[in-house]
């Protein structure tokens, strides 16, 4: 881990929609990274929030019979509640309707205007009202918006423009000089492809007469700020002037997570805006793929939206988080289905991890009065498992550093399966019959330590269940301690369990999920 400072962000979500699996995925991914960096002692800040201005929000509010402010308050609360249920450990939650944000947006706009980075011009084009976006004639498809498919209308109006075109060459150079700026590589290529065409200026205003739910331009109150110009600045406005222990400040962000749908705004508009404002660029913009549901795009109209609170209530927040992180390769698309979620929980968590912990606990309970045994000597198999565990730590760190979360999990699960195989080979339940407890002390101490280490490596993914497991292994005093509290970096090394330390055996950590097909005929 070279970076000792870690500032991670999620997109701020539109409050016209209920929180769904897509929002949950990005936010859990950010949470896993934040928890991992905190566990390494990095000074970490994790920001999420809601995007509350614009036409979409006004319409959603009206549909629900609310004013925009009331609607935003209700929906922001719903996002916060979802993040509570999903055990998200964000340090800050920003709403674009907060004064702290609006003040920064207005100040930056005023500075850019004074410096000639913003000018007024007449815009003529085809306008998609719901998307608040202009299109050219060659973009539109049969008179409809190429994005949302709804009709566009011809519109000519005076507006304000940001001189984005000025920054095209500079941006290309920045991307060339910083290969890690846009990740993964395929998305970087996509942006480079986009930048082959001349970059236009960006319309950053909307007439207040047409849309009043926005931040007024400080130099012309007849206009409000275009929602993207407003929204992108949240990443900076949230931390401006905020204390960062031992650091000059939080800006720039280290890792900005998005999905591929908002790549251009983040990899083109955002860096040029920052450059014009004289602010540093984030280190990395990381675009992950898209979740589909049983092979289909998710949408309200198809009625197949996956609700994270319902999933957490049914299968547990930890199991849901585990599935999201294990079953998507960051950068690629993935498909969600409840049978796949259940299969993953049953095989990896109930069978492999839960059973392993239970086996070890039960034998320590039966033969060592709930105390970690003290081995007198270790054999080659014990040493072998310890060695594999040490290698796992390195592999997990390397994978996490490159945000290959699914691989970090898979390496850890491989260790868990190795512990199970080791137990099969050593068969302490048989050995104890011939040699008594002394004959199995090394086996149980080694297996318990290996499982403790595996659980510790999974803390960022499953803070709730891993806390429970570490409580049972006598490492912490409260089972829920890791959901909101810190974890100890020393747990990520081999040798954390001390002989004689008490354990607290319990029932299955991950009860098997029974489905209709499990029940015999
Ligand atoms: N408000 C803007 C972002 C402004 S950031 C300055 C926005 N909001 S959104 O509510 O539509 O959220 C988009 C983001 O939600 C995606 O970039 C991604 O992080 C997440 N996802 C939404 N649906 C998704 C999937 N089906 N799959 C994966 N992630 C998706 O755009």
Coordinates of C-alpha atoms and ligand atoms in Angstrom, one line a residue:
X1 CA 0.0 0.0 0.0
X2 CA 1.9 3.1 -1.1
X3 CA -0.9 5.7 -0.7
X4 CA -1.3 6.5 3.0
X5 CA -4.2 8.8 2.3
X6 CA -7.4 7.4 0.8
X7 CA -10.4 9.6 -0.2
X8 CA -13.0 7.5 -1.9
X9 CA -16.3 8.6 -3.5
X10 CA -19.5 7.1 -5.0
X11 CA -21.6 8.9 -7.5
X12 CA -24.3 10.9 -5.7
X13 CA -27.5 9.2 -6.6
X14 CA -30.6 10.8 -8.1
X15 CA -33.4 11.0 -5.7
X16 CA -36.0 10.3 -8.4
X17 CA -35.5 6.6 -7.9
X18 CA -35.5 4.2 -5.0
X19 CA -32.1 2.8 -3.9
X20 CA -31.5 -0.4 -5.9
X21 CA -28.9 -3.0 -6.4
X22 CA -26.8 -0.8 -8.8
X23 CA -26.6 2.0 -6.2
X24 CA -25.9 -0.7 -3.5
X25 CA -23.1 -2.2 -5.5
X26 CA -21.1 1.0 -6.0
X27 CA -21.6 1.9 -2.4
X28 CA -20.7 -1.5 -1.0
X29 CA -17.6 -1.5 -3.2
X30 CA -16.6 2.0 -1.9
X31 CA -17.2 0.7 1.7
X32 CA -15.0 -2.4 1.1
X33 CA -12.2 -0.2 -0.2
X34 CA -12.6 2.3 2.7
X35 CA -12.7 -0.4 5.3
X36 CA -9.6 -2.1 3.8
X37 CA -7.7 1.1 3.8
X38 CA -8.7 2.0 7.3
X39 CA -7.6 -1.5 8.3
X40 CA -4.2 -0.7 6.9
X41 CA -4.0 2.5 8.9
X42 CA -4.5 4.8 5.9
X43 CA -6.1 8.1 6.7
X44 CA -9.4 7.4 5.0
X45 CA -12.4 9.5 4.0
X46 CA -15.5 8.0 2.3
X47 CA -18.1 10.2 0.8
X48 CA -21.5 9.4 -0.7
X49 CA -24.7 11.4 -1.1
X50 CA -27.6 12.4 -3.2
X51 CA -28.0 14.5 -6.4
X52 CA -31.2 16.5 -5.8
X53 CA -31.5 19.3 -8.5
X54 CA -33.0 19.2 -11.9
X55 CA -36.1 18.4 -13.9
X56 CA -36.2 14.7 -13.2
X57 CA -36.5 15.4 -9.5
X58 CA -39.2 18.0 -9.9
X59 CA -41.2 15.5 -11.9
X60 CA -40.7 12.7 -9.5
X61 CA -41.8 15.0 -6.6
X62 CA -44.9 16.0 -8.5
X63 CA -45.8 12.4 -9.2
X64 CA -45.6 11.7 -5.5
X65 CA -47.7 14.8 -4.7
X66 CA -44.8 16.5 -3.0
X67 CA -42.8 19.7 -3.4
X68 CA -39.2 19.1 -4.5
X69 CA -37.7 19.9 -1.1
X70 CA -40.0 17.5 0.8
X71 CA -39.4 14.8 -1.8
X72 CA -35.6 15.2 -1.6
X73 CA -35.8 15.0 2.2
X74 CA -37.8 11.8 2.1
X75 CA -35.6 10.2 -0.5
X76 CA -32.3 11.2 1.0
X77 CA -33.5 9.6 4.2
X78 CA -34.3 6.4 2.3
X79 CA -30.8 6.3 0.9
X80 CA -29.3 6.8 4.4
X81 CA -31.5 4.0 5.7
X82 CA -30.4 1.7 3.0
X83 CA -26.7 2.4 3.8
X84 CA -27.4 1.8 7.5
X85 CA -28.9 -1.6 6.7
X86 CA -26.0 -2.5 4.3
X87 CA -23.5 -1.6 7.0
X88 CA -22.0 1.3 5.0
X89 CA -19.3 3.2 6.9
X90 CA -19.3 6.5 5.0
X91 CA -17.8 9.4 6.8
X92 CA -20.0 12.0 5.1
X93 CA -23.3 12.1 3.1
X94 CA -23.6 15.2 0.9
X95 CA -26.9 16.5 -0.5
X96 CA -26.6 19.0 -3.4
X97 CA -29.3 21.1 -1.8
X98 CA -27.2 21.8 1.2
X99 CA -25.8 25.3 1.7
X100 CA -22.2 24.0 2.1
X101 CA -22.4 22.7 -1.5
X102 CA -24.4 25.5 -3.1
X103 CA -21.9 28.1 -1.7
X104 CA -18.9 26.3 -3.3
X105 CA -20.7 25.8 -6.6
X106 CA -21.6 29.5 -6.8
X107 CA -18.1 30.6 -5.9
X108 CA -16.4 28.4 -8.5
X109 CA -18.9 29.6 -11.1
X110 CA -18.2 33.2 -10.3
X111 CA -14.5 32.7 -10.5
X112 CA -14.7 30.9 -13.8
X113 CA -17.0 33.7 -15.2
X114 CA -14.6 36.4 -14.1
X115 CA -11.7 34.6 -15.8
X116 CA -13.6 34.3 -19.1
X117 CA -14.0 30.5 -18.8
X118 CA -17.7 30.9 -19.0
X119 CA -19.5 33.0 -21.7
X120 CA -23.0 33.5 -23.0
X121 CA -24.2 32.4 -26.4
X122 CA -27.4 31.3 -28.2
X123 CA -27.9 27.7 -28.3
X124 CA -29.9 26.0 -31.0
X125 CA -30.5 22.4 -30.9
X126 CA -32.9 19.6 -30.2
X127 CA -33.7 19.3 -26.5
X128 CA -34.7 16.3 -24.4
X129 CA -36.7 17.9 -21.6
X130 CA -36.6 14.9 -19.1
X131 CA -32.9 14.4 -19.6
X132 CA -32.2 18.2 -19.7
X133 CA -29.9 17.6 -22.6
X134 CA -29.3 19.1 -26.0
X135 CA -28.7 16.9 -29.0
X136 CA -27.7 17.5 -32.6
X137 CA -29.8 16.4 -35.6
X138 CA -27.5 13.5 -36.3
X139 CA -27.7 12.2 -32.7
X140 CA -31.5 11.9 -32.5
X141 CA -33.2 8.6 -33.5
X142 CA -36.5 9.1 -35.4
X143 CA -37.1 12.4 -33.5
X144 CA -36.4 10.8 -30.2
X145 CA -33.6 11.2 -27.6
X146 CA -30.9 8.6 -28.2
X147 CA -30.6 8.1 -24.5
X148 CA -34.1 7.8 -23.2
X149 CA -36.1 7.4 -26.4
X150 CA -38.5 10.2 -25.6
X151 CA -39.3 12.9 -28.2
X152 CA -36.9 15.9 -28.5
X153 CA -38.1 19.4 -29.2
X154 CA -36.3 22.1 -31.2
X155 CA -35.1 24.9 -28.9
X156 CA -33.2 28.1 -29.3
X157 CA -32.2 30.0 -26.3
X158 CA -29.5 32.0 -24.7
X159 CA -27.4 30.0 -22.3
X160 CA -24.0 30.0 -20.6
X161 CA -21.1 27.9 -21.7
X162 CA -18.0 26.5 -20.1
X163 CA -15.0 26.7 -22.5
X164 CA -14.4 22.9 -22.2
X165 CA -12.9 22.8 -25.8
X166 CA -9.9 24.6 -24.5
X167 CA -8.8 21.7 -22.5
X168 CA -9.0 18.9 -25.0
X169 CA -5.2 18.7 -25.7
X170 CA -4.4 19.1 -22.1
X171 CA -6.8 16.3 -21.1
X172 CA -5.4 13.9 -23.7
X173 CA -1.9 14.6 -22.4
X174 CA -3.0 14.0 -18.8
X175 CA -4.5 10.7 -19.7
X176 CA -1.3 9.7 -21.6
X177 CA 0.9 10.7 -18.7
X178 CA -1.3 9.0 -16.1
X179 CA -2.2 5.5 -17.2
X180 CA -4.0 4.8 -14.0
X181 CA -6.3 7.9 -14.2
X182 CA -9.1 6.1 -16.0
X183 CA -9.6 2.5 -15.1
X184 CA -10.1 -0.2 -16.3
X185 CA -8.1 0.1 -19.5
X186 CA -11.1 -0.5 -21.7
X187 CA -12.8 2.6 -20.3
X188 CA -9.6 4.6 -20.8
X189 CA -9.7 3.6 -24.5
X190 CA -13.3 4.6 -24.7
X191 CA -12.6 8.1 -23.4
X192 CA -9.6 8.4 -25.8
X193 CA -11.9 7.4 -28.6
X194 CA -14.4 10.1 -27.5
X195 CA -11.6 12.6 -27.5
X196 CA -10.7 11.9 -31.1
X197 CA -13.6 14.1 -32.1
X198 CA -13.3 17.8 -31.4
X199 CA -14.5 18.6 -27.9
X200 CA -17.3 21.2 -27.8
X201 CA -18.0 23.7 -25.0
X202 CA -20.4 22.7 -22.3
X203 CA -23.7 24.3 -21.8
X204 CA -23.8 24.9 -18.0
X205 CA -27.1 26.8 -17.5
X206 CA -30.8 26.3 -17.8
X207 CA -33.2 29.2 -17.9
X208 CA -34.8 29.5 -14.5
X209 CA -38.2 30.3 -16.2
X210 CA -38.2 26.7 -17.5
X211 CA -36.5 25.0 -14.5
X212 CA -36.2 26.7 -11.2
X213 CA -35.0 23.7 -9.1
X214 CA -31.3 24.4 -9.3
X215 CA -28.5 26.6 -8.0
X216 CA -28.8 30.1 -9.4
X217 CA -25.9 31.3 -11.5
X218 CA -24.2 34.0 -9.3
X219 CA -23.7 36.3 -12.3
X220 CA -27.2 35.9 -13.8
X221 CA -30.2 35.0 -11.6
X222 CA -32.3 34.3 -14.6
X223 CA -30.5 31.0 -14.9
X224 CA -29.8 27.9 -12.8
X225 CA -26.8 25.7 -13.0
X226 CA -26.9 22.6 -15.3
X227 CA -27.4 19.6 -12.9
X228 CA -24.1 17.8 -13.9
X229 CA -22.0 20.9 -13.3
X230 CA -23.6 21.3 -9.9
X231 CA -23.4 17.6 -9.1
X232 CA -19.8 16.9 -10.0
X233 CA -18.6 19.6 -7.7
X234 CA -20.0 17.7 -4.7
X235 CA -16.8 15.6 -4.5
X236 CA -14.9 18.8 -3.8
X237 CA -17.4 20.9 -2.0
X238 CA -17.9 18.2 0.6
X239 CA -14.3 18.3 1.7
X240 CA -13.3 21.9 1.1
X241 CA -11.9 23.2 4.3
X242 CA -12.5 19.9 6.1
X243 CA -9.8 18.8 8.6
X244 CA -7.8 15.8 7.5
X245 CA -5.7 14.5 10.4
X246 CA -2.0 14.9 9.6
X247 CA -2.7 16.0 6.0
X248 CA -3.0 19.3 4.1
X249 CA -6.6 18.5 3.3
X250 CA -8.7 15.8 1.6
X251 CA -8.7 17.1 -2.0
X252 CA -7.9 15.5 -4.4
X253 CA -9.9 12.3 -4.2
X254 CA -7.9 9.1 -4.5
X255 CA -10.5 6.9 -6.0
X256 CA -13.8 8.0 -7.6
X257 CA -16.1 5.0 -8.3
X258 CA -18.7 5.2 -11.0
X259 CA -20.4 2.8 -13.4
X260 CA -19.8 2.9 -17.1
X261 CA -23.0 4.9 -17.7
X262 CA -21.5 8.1 -16.4
X263 CA -18.0 7.8 -17.8
X264 CA -18.0 10.9 -20.0
X265 CA -19.2 13.3 -17.4
X266 CA -16.5 12.0 -14.9
X267 CA -13.6 11.4 -17.3
X268 CA -14.1 14.5 -19.6
X269 CA -16.3 17.2 -18.0
X270 CA -15.0 16.7 -14.5
X271 CA -11.3 16.9 -15.1
X272 CA -11.7 19.9 -17.4
X273 CA -13.8 21.7 -14.8
X274 CA -11.2 21.1 -12.1
X275 CA -8.4 22.2 -14.4
X276 CA -10.2 25.5 -15.2
X277 CA -10.9 26.0 -11.5
X278 CA -7.2 25.5 -10.7
X279 CA -7.9 22.3 -8.6
X280 CA -6.0 19.1 -8.7
X281 CA -7.4 16.0 -10.4
X282 CA -8.4 12.8 -8.7
X283 CA -5.9 10.0 -8.9
X284 CA -8.3 7.4 -10.3
X285 CA -11.7 7.3 -11.9
X286 CA -12.8 3.7 -11.7
X287 CA -15.8 2.6 -13.8
X288 CA -17.4 -0.7 -13.0
X289 CA -19.9 -2.6 -15.1
X290 CA -23.6 -3.0 -15.1
X291 CA -25.8 -5.4 -13.1
X292 CA -28.6 -7.0 -15.0
X293 CA -31.3 -9.1 -13.4
X294 CA -31.8 -12.6 -14.7
X295 CA -30.3 -11.5 -18.0
X296 CA -32.4 -8.4 -18.4
X297 CA -31.8 -4.7 -17.9
X298 CA -33.4 -3.6 -14.6
X299 CA -36.1 -1.0 -14.8
X300 CA -39.2 0.1 -13.0
X301 CA -41.3 -0.6 -16.0
X302 CA -40.1 -4.2 -16.2
X303 CA -40.8 -4.5 -12.5
X304 CA -37.5 -6.4 -12.0
X305 CA -35.6 -3.9 -9.8
X306 CA -33.6 -5.6 -7.0
X307 CA -34.1 -3.9 -3.7
X308 CA -31.1 -4.0 -1.3
X309 CA -33.1 -3.7 1.9
X310 CA -35.3 -6.6 0.9
X311 CA -32.3 -8.7 0.0
X312 CA -30.6 -7.8 3.3
X313 CA -33.7 -8.7 5.3
X314 CA -34.1 -12.0 3.5
X315 CA -30.5 -13.2 3.2
X316 CA -28.6 -10.9 5.6
X317 CA -26.6 -7.8 4.7
X318 CA -23.3 -9.7 4.9
X319 CA -24.4 -12.4 2.6
X320 CA -25.7 -9.9 0.1
X321 CA -22.5 -7.8 0.3
X322 CA -20.5 -11.0 -0.2
X323 CA -22.4 -12.0 -3.3
X324 CA -22.1 -8.5 -4.8
X325 CA -18.4 -8.4 -4.3
X326 CA -17.7 -12.0 -5.2
X327 CA -19.8 -12.2 -8.3
X328 CA -18.8 -9.1 -10.2
X329 CA -15.4 -8.6 -11.7
X330 CA -14.9 -4.9 -11.3
X331 CA -15.1 -3.5 -14.8
X332 CA -17.3 -6.2 -16.3
X333 CA -21.0 -6.7 -16.4
X334 CA -22.7 -9.3 -14.1
X335 CA -26.0 -10.9 -13.8
X336 CA -28.0 -11.0 -10.5
X337 CA -30.5 -13.7 -9.7
X338 CA -31.8 -14.9 -6.4
X339 CA -30.9 -18.6 -7.0
X340 CA -27.3 -17.5 -7.7
X341 CA -27.2 -15.5 -4.5
X342 CA -28.6 -18.4 -2.5
X343 CA -26.1 -20.8 -4.1
X344 CA -23.2 -18.5 -3.3
X345 CA -24.2 -18.1 0.3
X346 CA -24.8 -21.8 0.8
X347 CA -21.6 -23.0 -0.8
X348 CA -19.1 -20.4 0.3
X349 CA -20.5 -19.1 3.5
X350 CA -22.7 -21.9 5.0
X351 CA -20.7 -24.9 3.8
X352 CA -17.1 -23.7 3.6
X353 CA -16.7 -20.9 6.1
X354 CA -19.4 -21.5 8.6
X355 CA -18.8 -25.2 8.8
X356 CA -15.1 -24.8 9.2
X357 CA -15.6 -22.4 12.1
X358 CA -18.1 -24.7 13.7
X359 CA -16.0 -27.8 13.4
X360 CA -13.1 -26.1 15.1
X361 CA -15.2 -24.5 17.8
X362 CA -17.0 -27.7 18.6
X363 CA -13.7 -29.6 19.1
X364 CA -12.1 -26.9 21.2
X365 CA -15.2 -26.8 23.3
X366 CA -15.3 -30.6 23.8
X367 CA -11.6 -31.2 24.4
X368 CA -10.1 -28.0 25.6
X369 CA -12.9 -26.4 27.7
X370 CA -13.3 -23.5 25.3
X371 CA -9.6 -22.4 25.5
X372 CA -7.3 -22.2 22.4
X373 CA -5.0 -25.2 22.8
X374 CA -1.2 -24.8 23.2
X375 CA 0.6 -27.1 20.7
X376 CA 3.8 -28.7 21.9
X377 CA 5.2 -29.2 18.4
X378 CA 4.1 -28.7 14.8
X379 CA 4.3 -31.2 12.0
X380 CA 4.7 -30.6 8.3
X381 CA 1.0 -30.3 7.6
X382 CA 0.6 -27.7 10.3
X383 CA 3.5 -25.7 8.9
X384 CA 2.1 -26.1 5.4
X385 CA -1.2 -24.6 6.4
X386 CA 0.5 -21.7 8.2
X387 CA 2.6 -21.1 5.1
X388 CA -0.4 -21.1 2.8
X389 CA -2.1 -18.6 5.1
X390 CA 0.9 -16.3 5.0
X391 CA 0.9 -16.4 1.2
X392 CA -2.8 -15.8 1.2
X393 CA -2.3 -12.5 3.0
X394 CA 0.1 -11.3 0.2
X395 CA -2.2 -12.4 -2.5
X396 CA -5.2 -10.7 -0.9
X397 CA -3.3 -7.4 -0.4
X398 CA -2.1 -7.5 -4.0
X399 CA -5.6 -8.1 -5.4
X400 CA -7.2 -5.4 -3.2
X401 CA -4.6 -2.9 -4.3
X402 CA -5.7 -3.4 -7.8
X403 CA -9.4 -3.5 -6.8
X404 CA -9.8 -7.1 -7.9
X405 CA -12.1 -7.8 -5.0
X406 CA -13.6 -11.0 -6.4
X407 CA -10.1 -12.4 -6.5
X408 CA -9.2 -11.2 -3.0
X409 CA -12.3 -13.1 -1.8
X410 CA -11.5 -16.2 -3.9
X411 CA -7.9 -16.3 -2.4
X412 CA -9.4 -16.1 1.1
X413 CA -12.0 -18.8 0.3
X414 CA -9.3 -21.0 -1.0
X415 CA -7.6 -20.7 2.4
X416 CA -10.9 -21.7 4.1
X417 CA -11.2 -24.7 1.8
X418 CA -7.6 -25.6 2.6
X419 CA -8.4 -25.6 6.3
X420 CA -11.3 -27.9 5.7
X421 CA -9.1 -30.3 3.6
X422 CA -6.4 -30.1 6.4
X423 CA -9.0 -31.1 8.9
X424 CA -10.2 -34.0 6.7
X425 CA -6.6 -35.3 6.5
X426 CA -5.8 -34.8 10.1
X427 CA -9.2 -36.1 11.3
X428 CA -8.8 -34.8 14.8
X429 CA -12.1 -36.5 15.7
X430 CA -10.4 -39.8 15.2
X431 CA -6.9 -38.8 16.5
X432 CA -8.4 -37.7 19.8
X433 CA -9.7 -41.2 20.5
X434 CA -6.2 -42.7 20.3
X435 CA -4.0 -40.0 21.7
X436 CA -6.3 -37.8 23.8
X437 CA -6.4 -33.9 23.6
X438 CA -2.6 -33.6 23.5
X439 CA -2.7 -35.4 20.1
X440 CA -5.0 -32.8 18.5
X441 CA -3.8 -29.6 20.1
X442 CA -1.6 -28.5 17.2
X443 CA -4.2 -29.3 14.7
X444 CA -6.9 -27.3 16.4
X445 CA -4.7 -24.4 17.2
X446 CA -3.5 -24.2 13.6
X447 CA -7.0 -24.6 12.1
X448 CA -8.4 -22.0 14.5
X449 CA -5.7 -19.5 13.6
X450 CA -6.1 -20.1 9.9
X451 CA -9.8 -19.5 10.1
X452 CA -9.3 -16.5 12.3
X453 CA -7.0 -15.0 9.6
X454 CA -9.4 -15.8 6.8
X455 CA -12.2 -14.1 8.7
X456 CA -10.0 -11.1 9.3
X457 CA -9.3 -10.8 5.6
X458 CA -13.0 -10.7 5.0
X459 CA -13.8 -8.0 7.5
X460 CA -14.1 -5.3 4.8
X461 CA -16.6 -7.4 2.9
X462 CA -18.7 -8.7 5.8
X463 CA -18.1 -6.5 8.9
X464 CA -21.1 -7.9 10.7
X465 CA -20.5 -11.7 10.4
X466 CA -16.7 -11.4 10.6
X467 CA -17.2 -9.4 13.8
X468 CA -19.4 -12.2 15.1
X469 CA -16.8 -14.8 14.2
X470 CA -14.0 -12.9 15.8
X471 CA -16.1 -12.5 18.9
X472 CA -16.6 -16.2 19.0
X473 CA -12.8 -16.7 18.6
X474 CA -12.3 -14.4 21.6
X475 CA -10.6 -11.6 19.6
X476 CA -13.2 -8.8 20.4
X477 CA -15.6 -8.2 23.2
X478 CA -18.8 -7.4 21.3
X479 CA -20.1 -9.3 18.2
X480 CA -21.3 -6.1 16.5
X481 CA -18.1 -4.1 17.2
X482 CA -16.8 -4.1 13.6
X483 CA -19.9 -2.7 11.9
X484 CA -19.1 0.8 12.9
X485 CA -15.9 0.5 14.9
X486 CA -12.3 0.0 13.9
X487 CA -10.6 -3.3 13.1
X488 CA -7.0 -4.0 14.2
X489 CA -4.3 -4.2 11.5
X490 CA -2.5 -6.8 13.7
X491 CA -5.3 -9.3 12.9
X492 CA -4.0 -9.4 9.3
X493 CA -0.9 -11.3 10.4
X494 CA -0.4 -15.0 11.2
X495 CA -0.3 -15.7 14.9
X496 CA -3.2 -13.7 16.3
X497 CA -4.7 -16.4 18.5
X498 CA -3.0 -16.9 21.9
X499 CA -2.9 -20.3 23.6
X500 CA -5.3 -20.3 26.5
X501 CA -7.5 -17.5 25.1
X502 CA -11.2 -18.2 25.6
X503 CA -13.6 -18.9 22.7
X504 CA -17.3 -18.6 22.7
X505 CA -18.8 -21.3 20.4
X506 CA -22.2 -20.6 18.8
X507 CA -24.6 -21.9 16.3
X508 CA -24.2 -21.8 12.5
X509 CA -22.7 -18.4 11.5
X510 CA -24.5 -18.6 8.1
X511 CA -27.6 -20.8 8.4
X512 CA -28.1 -22.7 5.2
X513 CA -30.8 -21.1 3.0
X514 CA -33.4 -23.8 2.2
X515 CA -35.2 -23.5 -1.1
X516 CA -38.1 -25.4 -2.5
X517 CA -35.8 -27.5 -4.6
X518 CA -33.9 -28.6 -1.5
X519 CA -36.9 -30.3 0.0
X520 CA -37.2 -33.9 -1.2
X521 CA -40.3 -34.7 -3.2
Ligands
LIG1 N1 -26.7 11.6 -10.2 C1 -25.9 11.0 -11.2 C2 -24.5 10.9 -10.7 C3 -23.9 12.2 -10.4 S1 -22.3 12.0 -9.7 C4 -21.7 13.5 -9.7 C5 -26.4 9.6 -11.5 N2 -27.2 9.1 -10.5 S2 -27.8 7.6 -10.6 O1 -28.7 7.5 -9.5 O2 -28.4 7.3 -11.9 O3 -26.7 6.6 -10.3 C6 -25.8 6.1 -11.3 C7 -24.9 5.2 -10.6 O4 -25.6 4.2 -9.9 C8 -24.0 4.4 -11.6 O5 -22.9 5.1 -12.1 C9 -23.6 3.2 -10.7 O6 -22.7 3.7 -9.8 C10 -24.9 2.9 -10.0 N3 -25.8 2.1 -10.8 C11 -27.1 2.4 -11.2 N4 -27.6 1.3 -11.9 C12 -26.6 0.3 -12.0 C13 -26.6 -1.0 -12.4 N5 -27.7 -1.6 -13.0 N6 -25.5 -1.7 -12.2 C14 -24.4 -1.2 -11.6 N7 -24.4 0.0 -11.1 C15 -25.4 0.9 -11.4 O7 -26.1 9.1 -12.5

